[in-house]
PDB file of C-alpha atoms in Angstrom:
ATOM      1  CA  UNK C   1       0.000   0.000   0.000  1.00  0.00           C
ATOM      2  CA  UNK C   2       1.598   3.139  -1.202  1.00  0.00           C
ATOM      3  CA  UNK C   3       1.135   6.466   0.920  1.00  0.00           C
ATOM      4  CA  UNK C   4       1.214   9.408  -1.005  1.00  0.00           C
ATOM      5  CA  UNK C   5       2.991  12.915   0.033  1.00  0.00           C
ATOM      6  CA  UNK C   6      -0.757  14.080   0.958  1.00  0.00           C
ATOM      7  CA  UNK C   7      -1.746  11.481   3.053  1.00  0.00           C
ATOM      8  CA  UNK C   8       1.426  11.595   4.650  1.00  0.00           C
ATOM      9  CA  UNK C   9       1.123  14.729   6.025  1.00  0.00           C
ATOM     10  CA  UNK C  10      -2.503  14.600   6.837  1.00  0.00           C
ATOM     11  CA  UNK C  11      -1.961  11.658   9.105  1.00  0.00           C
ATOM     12  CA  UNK C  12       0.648   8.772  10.248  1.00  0.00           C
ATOM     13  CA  UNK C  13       0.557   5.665   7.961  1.00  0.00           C
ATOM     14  CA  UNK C  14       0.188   2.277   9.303  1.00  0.00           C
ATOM     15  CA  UNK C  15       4.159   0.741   9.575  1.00  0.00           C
ATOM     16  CA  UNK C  16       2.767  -2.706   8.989  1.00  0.00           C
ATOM     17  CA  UNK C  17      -0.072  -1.658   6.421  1.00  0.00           C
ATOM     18  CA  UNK C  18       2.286   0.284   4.342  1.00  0.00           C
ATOM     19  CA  UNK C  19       5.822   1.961   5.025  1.00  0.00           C
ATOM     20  CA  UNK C  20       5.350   5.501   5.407  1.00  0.00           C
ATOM     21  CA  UNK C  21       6.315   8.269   2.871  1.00  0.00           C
ATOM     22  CA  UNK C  22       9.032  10.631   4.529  1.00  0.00           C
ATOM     23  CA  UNK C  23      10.024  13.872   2.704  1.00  0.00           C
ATOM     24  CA  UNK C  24      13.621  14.469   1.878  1.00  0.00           C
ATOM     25  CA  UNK C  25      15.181  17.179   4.154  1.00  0.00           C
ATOM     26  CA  UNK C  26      16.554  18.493   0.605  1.00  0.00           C
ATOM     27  CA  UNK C  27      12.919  18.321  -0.740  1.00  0.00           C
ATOM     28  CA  UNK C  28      11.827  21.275   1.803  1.00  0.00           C
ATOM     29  CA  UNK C  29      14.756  23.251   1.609  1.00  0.00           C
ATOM     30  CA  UNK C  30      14.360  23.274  -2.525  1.00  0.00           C
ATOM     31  CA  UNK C  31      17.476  22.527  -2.829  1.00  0.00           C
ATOM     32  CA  UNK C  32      16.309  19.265  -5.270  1.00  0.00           C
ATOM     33  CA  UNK C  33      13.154  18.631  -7.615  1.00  0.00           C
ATOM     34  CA  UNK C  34      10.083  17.097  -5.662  1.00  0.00           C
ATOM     35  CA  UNK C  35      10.364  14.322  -8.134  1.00  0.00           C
ATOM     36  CA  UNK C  36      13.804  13.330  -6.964  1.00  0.00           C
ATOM     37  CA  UNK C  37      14.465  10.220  -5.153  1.00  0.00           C
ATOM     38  CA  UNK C  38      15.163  10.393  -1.816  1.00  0.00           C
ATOM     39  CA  UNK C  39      18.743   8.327  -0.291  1.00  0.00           C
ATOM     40  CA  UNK C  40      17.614   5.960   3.025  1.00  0.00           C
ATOM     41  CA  UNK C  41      19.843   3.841   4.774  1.00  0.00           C
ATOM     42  CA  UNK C  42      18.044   0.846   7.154  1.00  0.00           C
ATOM     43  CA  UNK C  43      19.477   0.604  11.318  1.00  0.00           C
ATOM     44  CA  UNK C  44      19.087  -2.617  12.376  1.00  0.00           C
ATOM     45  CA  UNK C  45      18.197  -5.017   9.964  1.00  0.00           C
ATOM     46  CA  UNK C  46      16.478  -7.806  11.998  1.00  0.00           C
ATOM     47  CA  UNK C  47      12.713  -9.143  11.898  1.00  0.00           C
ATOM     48  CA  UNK C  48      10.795  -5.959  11.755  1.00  0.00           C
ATOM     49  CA  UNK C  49      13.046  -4.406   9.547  1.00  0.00           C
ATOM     50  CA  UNK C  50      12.809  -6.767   6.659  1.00  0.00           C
ATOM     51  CA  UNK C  51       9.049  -6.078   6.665  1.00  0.00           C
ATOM     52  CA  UNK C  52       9.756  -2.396   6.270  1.00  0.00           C
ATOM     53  CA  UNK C  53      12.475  -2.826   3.868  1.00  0.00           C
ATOM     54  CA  UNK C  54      10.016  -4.770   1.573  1.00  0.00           C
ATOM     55  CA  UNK C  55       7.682  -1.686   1.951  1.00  0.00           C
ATOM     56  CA  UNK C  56       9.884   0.966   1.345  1.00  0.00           C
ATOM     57  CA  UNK C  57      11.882  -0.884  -1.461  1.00  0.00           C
ATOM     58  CA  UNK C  58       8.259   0.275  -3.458  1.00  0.00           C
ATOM     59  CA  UNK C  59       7.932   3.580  -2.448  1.00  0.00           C
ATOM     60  CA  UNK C  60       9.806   6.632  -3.940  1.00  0.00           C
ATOM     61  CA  UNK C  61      12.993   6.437  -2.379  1.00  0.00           C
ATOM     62  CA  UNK C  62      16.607   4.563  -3.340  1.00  0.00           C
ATOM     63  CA  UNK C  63      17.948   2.259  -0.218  1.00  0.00           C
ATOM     64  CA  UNK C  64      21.995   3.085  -0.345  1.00  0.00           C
ATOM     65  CA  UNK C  65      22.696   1.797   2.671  1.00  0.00           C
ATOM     66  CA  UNK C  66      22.087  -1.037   5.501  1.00  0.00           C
ATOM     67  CA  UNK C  67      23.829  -1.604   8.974  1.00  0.00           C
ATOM     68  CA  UNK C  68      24.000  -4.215  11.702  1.00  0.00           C
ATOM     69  CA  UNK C  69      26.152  -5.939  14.013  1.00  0.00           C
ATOM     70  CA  UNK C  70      25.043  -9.290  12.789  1.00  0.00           C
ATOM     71  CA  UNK C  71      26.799  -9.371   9.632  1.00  0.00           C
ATOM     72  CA  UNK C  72      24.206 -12.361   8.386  1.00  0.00           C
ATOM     73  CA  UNK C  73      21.612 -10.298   8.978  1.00  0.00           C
ATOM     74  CA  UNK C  74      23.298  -7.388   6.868  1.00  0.00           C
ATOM     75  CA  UNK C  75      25.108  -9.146   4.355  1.00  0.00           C
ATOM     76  CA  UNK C  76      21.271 -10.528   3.586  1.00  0.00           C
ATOM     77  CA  UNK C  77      19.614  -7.009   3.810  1.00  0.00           C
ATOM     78  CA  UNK C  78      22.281  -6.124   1.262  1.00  0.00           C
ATOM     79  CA  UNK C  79      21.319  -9.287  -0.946  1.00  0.00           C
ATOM     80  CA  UNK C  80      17.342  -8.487  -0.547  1.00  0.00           C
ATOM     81  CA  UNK C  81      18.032  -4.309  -1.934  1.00  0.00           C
ATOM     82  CA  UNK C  82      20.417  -5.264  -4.688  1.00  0.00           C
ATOM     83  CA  UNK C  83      18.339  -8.102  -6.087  1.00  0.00           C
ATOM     84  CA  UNK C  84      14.981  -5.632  -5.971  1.00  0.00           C
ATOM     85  CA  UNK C  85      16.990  -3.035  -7.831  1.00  0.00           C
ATOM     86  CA  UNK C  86      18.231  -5.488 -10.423  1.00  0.00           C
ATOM     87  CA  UNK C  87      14.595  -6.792 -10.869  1.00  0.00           C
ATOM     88  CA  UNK C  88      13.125  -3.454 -11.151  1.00  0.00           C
ATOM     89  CA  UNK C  89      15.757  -0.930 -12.573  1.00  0.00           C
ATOM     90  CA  UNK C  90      12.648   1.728 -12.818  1.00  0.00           C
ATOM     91  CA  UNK C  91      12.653   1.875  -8.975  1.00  0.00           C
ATOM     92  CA  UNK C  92      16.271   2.125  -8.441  1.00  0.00           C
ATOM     93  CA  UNK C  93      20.127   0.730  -8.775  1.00  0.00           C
ATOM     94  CA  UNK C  94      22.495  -2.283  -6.765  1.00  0.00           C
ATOM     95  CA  UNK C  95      24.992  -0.680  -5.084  1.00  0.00           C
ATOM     96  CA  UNK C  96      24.022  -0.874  -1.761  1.00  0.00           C
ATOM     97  CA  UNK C  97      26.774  -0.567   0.800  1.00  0.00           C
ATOM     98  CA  UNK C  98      26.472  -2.261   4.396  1.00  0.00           C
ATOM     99  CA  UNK C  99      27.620  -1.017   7.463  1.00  0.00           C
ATOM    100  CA  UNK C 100      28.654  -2.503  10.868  1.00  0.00           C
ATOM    101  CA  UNK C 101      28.980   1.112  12.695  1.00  0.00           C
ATOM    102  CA  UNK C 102      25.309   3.148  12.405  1.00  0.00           C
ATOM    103  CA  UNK C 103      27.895   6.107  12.476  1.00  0.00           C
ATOM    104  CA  UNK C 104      29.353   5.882   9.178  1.00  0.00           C
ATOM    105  CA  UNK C 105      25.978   5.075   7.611  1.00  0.00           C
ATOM    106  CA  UNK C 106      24.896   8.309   8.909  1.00  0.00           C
ATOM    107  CA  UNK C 107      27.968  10.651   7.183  1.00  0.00           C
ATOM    108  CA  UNK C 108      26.566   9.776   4.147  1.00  0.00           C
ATOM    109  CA  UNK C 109      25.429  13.099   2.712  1.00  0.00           C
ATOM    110  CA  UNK C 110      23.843  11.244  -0.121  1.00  0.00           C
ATOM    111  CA  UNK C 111      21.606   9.373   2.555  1.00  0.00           C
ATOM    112  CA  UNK C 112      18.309  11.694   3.506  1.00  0.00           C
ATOM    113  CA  UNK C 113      16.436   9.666   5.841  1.00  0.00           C
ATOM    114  CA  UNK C 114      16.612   6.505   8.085  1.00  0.00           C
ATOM    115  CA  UNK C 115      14.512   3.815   9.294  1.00  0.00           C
ATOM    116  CA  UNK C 116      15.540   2.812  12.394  1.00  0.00           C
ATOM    117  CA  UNK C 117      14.534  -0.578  13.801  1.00  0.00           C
ATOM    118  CA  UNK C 118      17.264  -1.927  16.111  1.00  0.00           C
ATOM    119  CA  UNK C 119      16.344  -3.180  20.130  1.00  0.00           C
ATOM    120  CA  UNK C 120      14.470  -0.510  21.913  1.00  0.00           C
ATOM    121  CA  UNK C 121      16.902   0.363  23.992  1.00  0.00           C
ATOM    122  CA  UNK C 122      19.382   2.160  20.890  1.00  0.00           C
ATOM    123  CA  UNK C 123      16.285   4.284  19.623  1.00  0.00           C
ATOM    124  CA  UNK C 124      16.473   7.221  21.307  1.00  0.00           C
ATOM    125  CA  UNK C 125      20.611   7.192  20.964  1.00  0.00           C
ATOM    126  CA  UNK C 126      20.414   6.675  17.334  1.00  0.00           C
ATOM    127  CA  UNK C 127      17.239   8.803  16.382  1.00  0.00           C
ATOM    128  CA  UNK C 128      19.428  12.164  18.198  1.00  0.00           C
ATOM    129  CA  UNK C 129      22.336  11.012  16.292  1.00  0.00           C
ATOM    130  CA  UNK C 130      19.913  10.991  13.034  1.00  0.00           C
ATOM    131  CA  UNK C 131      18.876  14.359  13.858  1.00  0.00           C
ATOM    132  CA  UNK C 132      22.116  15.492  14.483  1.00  0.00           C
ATOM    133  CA  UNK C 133      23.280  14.834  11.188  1.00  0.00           C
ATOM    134  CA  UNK C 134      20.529  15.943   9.741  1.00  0.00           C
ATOM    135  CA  UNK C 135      18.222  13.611   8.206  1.00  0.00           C
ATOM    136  CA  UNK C 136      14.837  12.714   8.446  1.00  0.00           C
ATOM    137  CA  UNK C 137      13.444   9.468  10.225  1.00  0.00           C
ATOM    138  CA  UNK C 138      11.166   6.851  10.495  1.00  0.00           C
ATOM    139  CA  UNK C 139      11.867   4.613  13.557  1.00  0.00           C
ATOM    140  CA  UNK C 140       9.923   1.497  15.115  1.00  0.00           C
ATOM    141  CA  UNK C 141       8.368   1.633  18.574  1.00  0.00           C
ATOM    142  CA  UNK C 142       8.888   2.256  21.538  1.00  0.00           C
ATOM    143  CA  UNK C 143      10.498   5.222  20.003  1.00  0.00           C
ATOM    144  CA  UNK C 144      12.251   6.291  23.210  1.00  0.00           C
ATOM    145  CA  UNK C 145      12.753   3.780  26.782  1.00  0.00           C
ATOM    146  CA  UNK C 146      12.017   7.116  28.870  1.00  0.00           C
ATOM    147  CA  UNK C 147      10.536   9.964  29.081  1.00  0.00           C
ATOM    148  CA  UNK C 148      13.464  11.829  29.529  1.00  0.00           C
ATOM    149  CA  UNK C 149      15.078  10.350  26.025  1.00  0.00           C
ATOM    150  CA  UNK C 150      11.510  11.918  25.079  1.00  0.00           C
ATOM    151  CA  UNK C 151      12.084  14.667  26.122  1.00  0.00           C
ATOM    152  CA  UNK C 152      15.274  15.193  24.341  1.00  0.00           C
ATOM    153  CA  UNK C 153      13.817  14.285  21.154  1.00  0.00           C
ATOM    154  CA  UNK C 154      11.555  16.381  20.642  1.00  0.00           C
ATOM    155  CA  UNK C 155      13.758  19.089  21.369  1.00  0.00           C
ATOM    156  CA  UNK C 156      16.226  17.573  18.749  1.00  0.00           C
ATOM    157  CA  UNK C 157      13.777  17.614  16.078  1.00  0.00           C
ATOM    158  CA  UNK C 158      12.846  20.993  16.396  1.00  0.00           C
ATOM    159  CA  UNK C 159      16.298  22.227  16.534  1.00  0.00           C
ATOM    160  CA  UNK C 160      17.407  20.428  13.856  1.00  0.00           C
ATOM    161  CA  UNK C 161      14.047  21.260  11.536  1.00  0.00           C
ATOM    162  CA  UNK C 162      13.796  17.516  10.707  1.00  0.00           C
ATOM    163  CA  UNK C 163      10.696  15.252  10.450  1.00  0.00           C
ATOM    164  CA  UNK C 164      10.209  11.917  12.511  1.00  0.00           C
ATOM    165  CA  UNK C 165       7.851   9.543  12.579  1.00  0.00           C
ATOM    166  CA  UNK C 166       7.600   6.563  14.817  1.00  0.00           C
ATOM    167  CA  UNK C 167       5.383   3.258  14.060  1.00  0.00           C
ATOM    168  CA  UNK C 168       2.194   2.473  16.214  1.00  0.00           C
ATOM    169  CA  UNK C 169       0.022   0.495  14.239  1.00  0.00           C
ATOM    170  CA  UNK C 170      -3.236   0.199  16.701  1.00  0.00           C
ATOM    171  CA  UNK C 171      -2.975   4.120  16.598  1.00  0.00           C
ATOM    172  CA  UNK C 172      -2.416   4.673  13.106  1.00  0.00           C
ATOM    173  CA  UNK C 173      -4.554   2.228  11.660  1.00  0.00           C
ATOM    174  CA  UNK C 174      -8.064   3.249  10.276  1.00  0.00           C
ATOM    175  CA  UNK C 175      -9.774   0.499  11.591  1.00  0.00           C
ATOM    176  CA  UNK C 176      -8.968   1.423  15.378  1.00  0.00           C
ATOM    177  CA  UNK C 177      -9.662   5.074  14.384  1.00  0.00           C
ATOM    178  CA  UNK C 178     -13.097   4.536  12.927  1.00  0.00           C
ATOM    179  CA  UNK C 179     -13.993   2.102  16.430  1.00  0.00           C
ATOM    180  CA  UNK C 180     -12.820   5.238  18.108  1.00  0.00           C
ATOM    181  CA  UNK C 181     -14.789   7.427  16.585  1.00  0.00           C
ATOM    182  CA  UNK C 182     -17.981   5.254  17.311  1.00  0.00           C
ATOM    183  CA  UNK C 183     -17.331   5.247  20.579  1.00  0.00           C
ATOM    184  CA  UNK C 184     -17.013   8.924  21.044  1.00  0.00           C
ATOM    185  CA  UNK C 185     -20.240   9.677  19.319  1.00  0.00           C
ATOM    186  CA  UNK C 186     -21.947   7.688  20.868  1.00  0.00           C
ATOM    187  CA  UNK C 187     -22.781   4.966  18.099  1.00  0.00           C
ATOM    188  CA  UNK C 188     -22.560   2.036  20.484  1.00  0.00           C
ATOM    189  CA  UNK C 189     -24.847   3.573  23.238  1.00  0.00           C
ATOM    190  CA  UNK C 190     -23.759   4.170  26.760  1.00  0.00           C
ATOM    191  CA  UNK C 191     -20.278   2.814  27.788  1.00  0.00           C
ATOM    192  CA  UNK C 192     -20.352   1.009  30.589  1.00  0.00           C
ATOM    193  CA  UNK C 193     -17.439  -0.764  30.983  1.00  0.00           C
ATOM    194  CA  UNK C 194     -13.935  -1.084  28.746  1.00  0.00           C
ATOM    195  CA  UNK C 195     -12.117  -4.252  29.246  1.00  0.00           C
ATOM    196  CA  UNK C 196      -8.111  -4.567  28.283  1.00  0.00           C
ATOM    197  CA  UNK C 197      -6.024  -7.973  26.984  1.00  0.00           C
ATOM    198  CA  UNK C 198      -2.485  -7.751  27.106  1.00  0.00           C
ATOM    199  CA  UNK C 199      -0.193 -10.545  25.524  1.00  0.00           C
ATOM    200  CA  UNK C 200       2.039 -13.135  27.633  1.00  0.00           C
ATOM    201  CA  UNK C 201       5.930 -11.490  28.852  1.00  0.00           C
ATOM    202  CA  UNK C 202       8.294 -12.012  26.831  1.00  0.00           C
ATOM    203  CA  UNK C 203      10.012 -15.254  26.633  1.00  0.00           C
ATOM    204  CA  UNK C 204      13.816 -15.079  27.972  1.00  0.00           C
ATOM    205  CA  UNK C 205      16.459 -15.256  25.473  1.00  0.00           C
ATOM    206  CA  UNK C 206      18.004 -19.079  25.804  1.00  0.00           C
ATOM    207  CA  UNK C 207      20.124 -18.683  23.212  1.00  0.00           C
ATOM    208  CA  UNK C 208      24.648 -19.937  24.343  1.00  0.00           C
ATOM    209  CA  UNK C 209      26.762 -17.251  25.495  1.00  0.00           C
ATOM    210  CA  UNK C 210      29.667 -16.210  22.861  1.00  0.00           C
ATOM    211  CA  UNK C 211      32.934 -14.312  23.997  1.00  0.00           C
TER     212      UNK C 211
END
């Protein structure tokens, strides 16, 4: 599901519905044609991520770069861009570089925006180093593990003039928004009582120690 420029700025877009659209930094300072494509490079490269690098591999932007620690999980990110471009040369070229060190991903000046989708607990670090060097982002939830990395955030972002956007599908997604909407207006009749499910905790990581 594509997300045009429109929709994009009229409201978030689903991150497992469709990838969202995220405007070049170049894009609003003119410095490029609206019609140019946009350079992203993908943080963290594990499960969620390949579902968003499917995504945005079809919207209007060219994937130059990919970084992880895992080098499996890289090297195959790598594989997955370079083998979309060489299917579909209208959407893009293989050349996609991968990176161990999110740092030197991010002194790319030919890279505009980032999806960020590494553990939870390197979002906020990341997203303020994104910001820093001045490009736009799109990063999984939770976006930050506090409120004071929140905090700091939102200060970077407006400092920096950039635009974020962080996924939260049962927010974002019409479905929830039109049961919402019912509710509020009164289309189910009186509420009288709101009951919550959560999932099991998380199952402990069993996997051997390494050095």
């Amino acid at each position: 599901m594509n997300t045009t420029r429109r929709n994009f700025l009229k409201g978030a877009a689903s991150a497992i519905a469709g990838a969202p659209f995220i405007l070049s930094s170049n894009i609003w300072a003119a410095q490029t044609k609206a019609s140019s494509r946009p350079g992203m490079g993908f943080i963290g490269t594990g499960k969620q991520s390949q579902a968003l690098l499917k995504n945005f591999l079809y919207q209007d932007v060219q994937v130059l770069g990919v970084c992880d620690v895992d080098t499996t999980r890289r090297a195959d990110a790598r594989k997955k861009v370079d083998d979309f471009y060489t299917a579909n040369p209208k959407k893009g070229s293989p050349g996609c570089k991968e990176y161990n060190d999110f740092r030197e991903l991010l002194a790319r000046k030919d890279i505009d925006l980032v999806c960020i989708a590494t553990p939870d607990h390197w979002h906020a670090i990341i997203t303020l180093a994104a910001l820093a060097s001045g490009k736009d982002i799109y990063c999984e939830k939770p976006l930050t593990h506090n409120i004071h990395e929140a905090v700091e955030v939102i200060k970077a972002v407006d400092a920096n003039k950039r635009i974020l956007q962080t996924g939260s599908m049962q927010r974002s997604m019409k479905e929830f928004r039109v049961a919402c909407e019912l509710v509020r207006n009164g289309r189910i009749g009186k509420l009288q009582r709101v009951e919550c499910g959560f999932d099991a905790p998380g199952i402990p990581c069993d996997l051997p120690e390494e050095p």
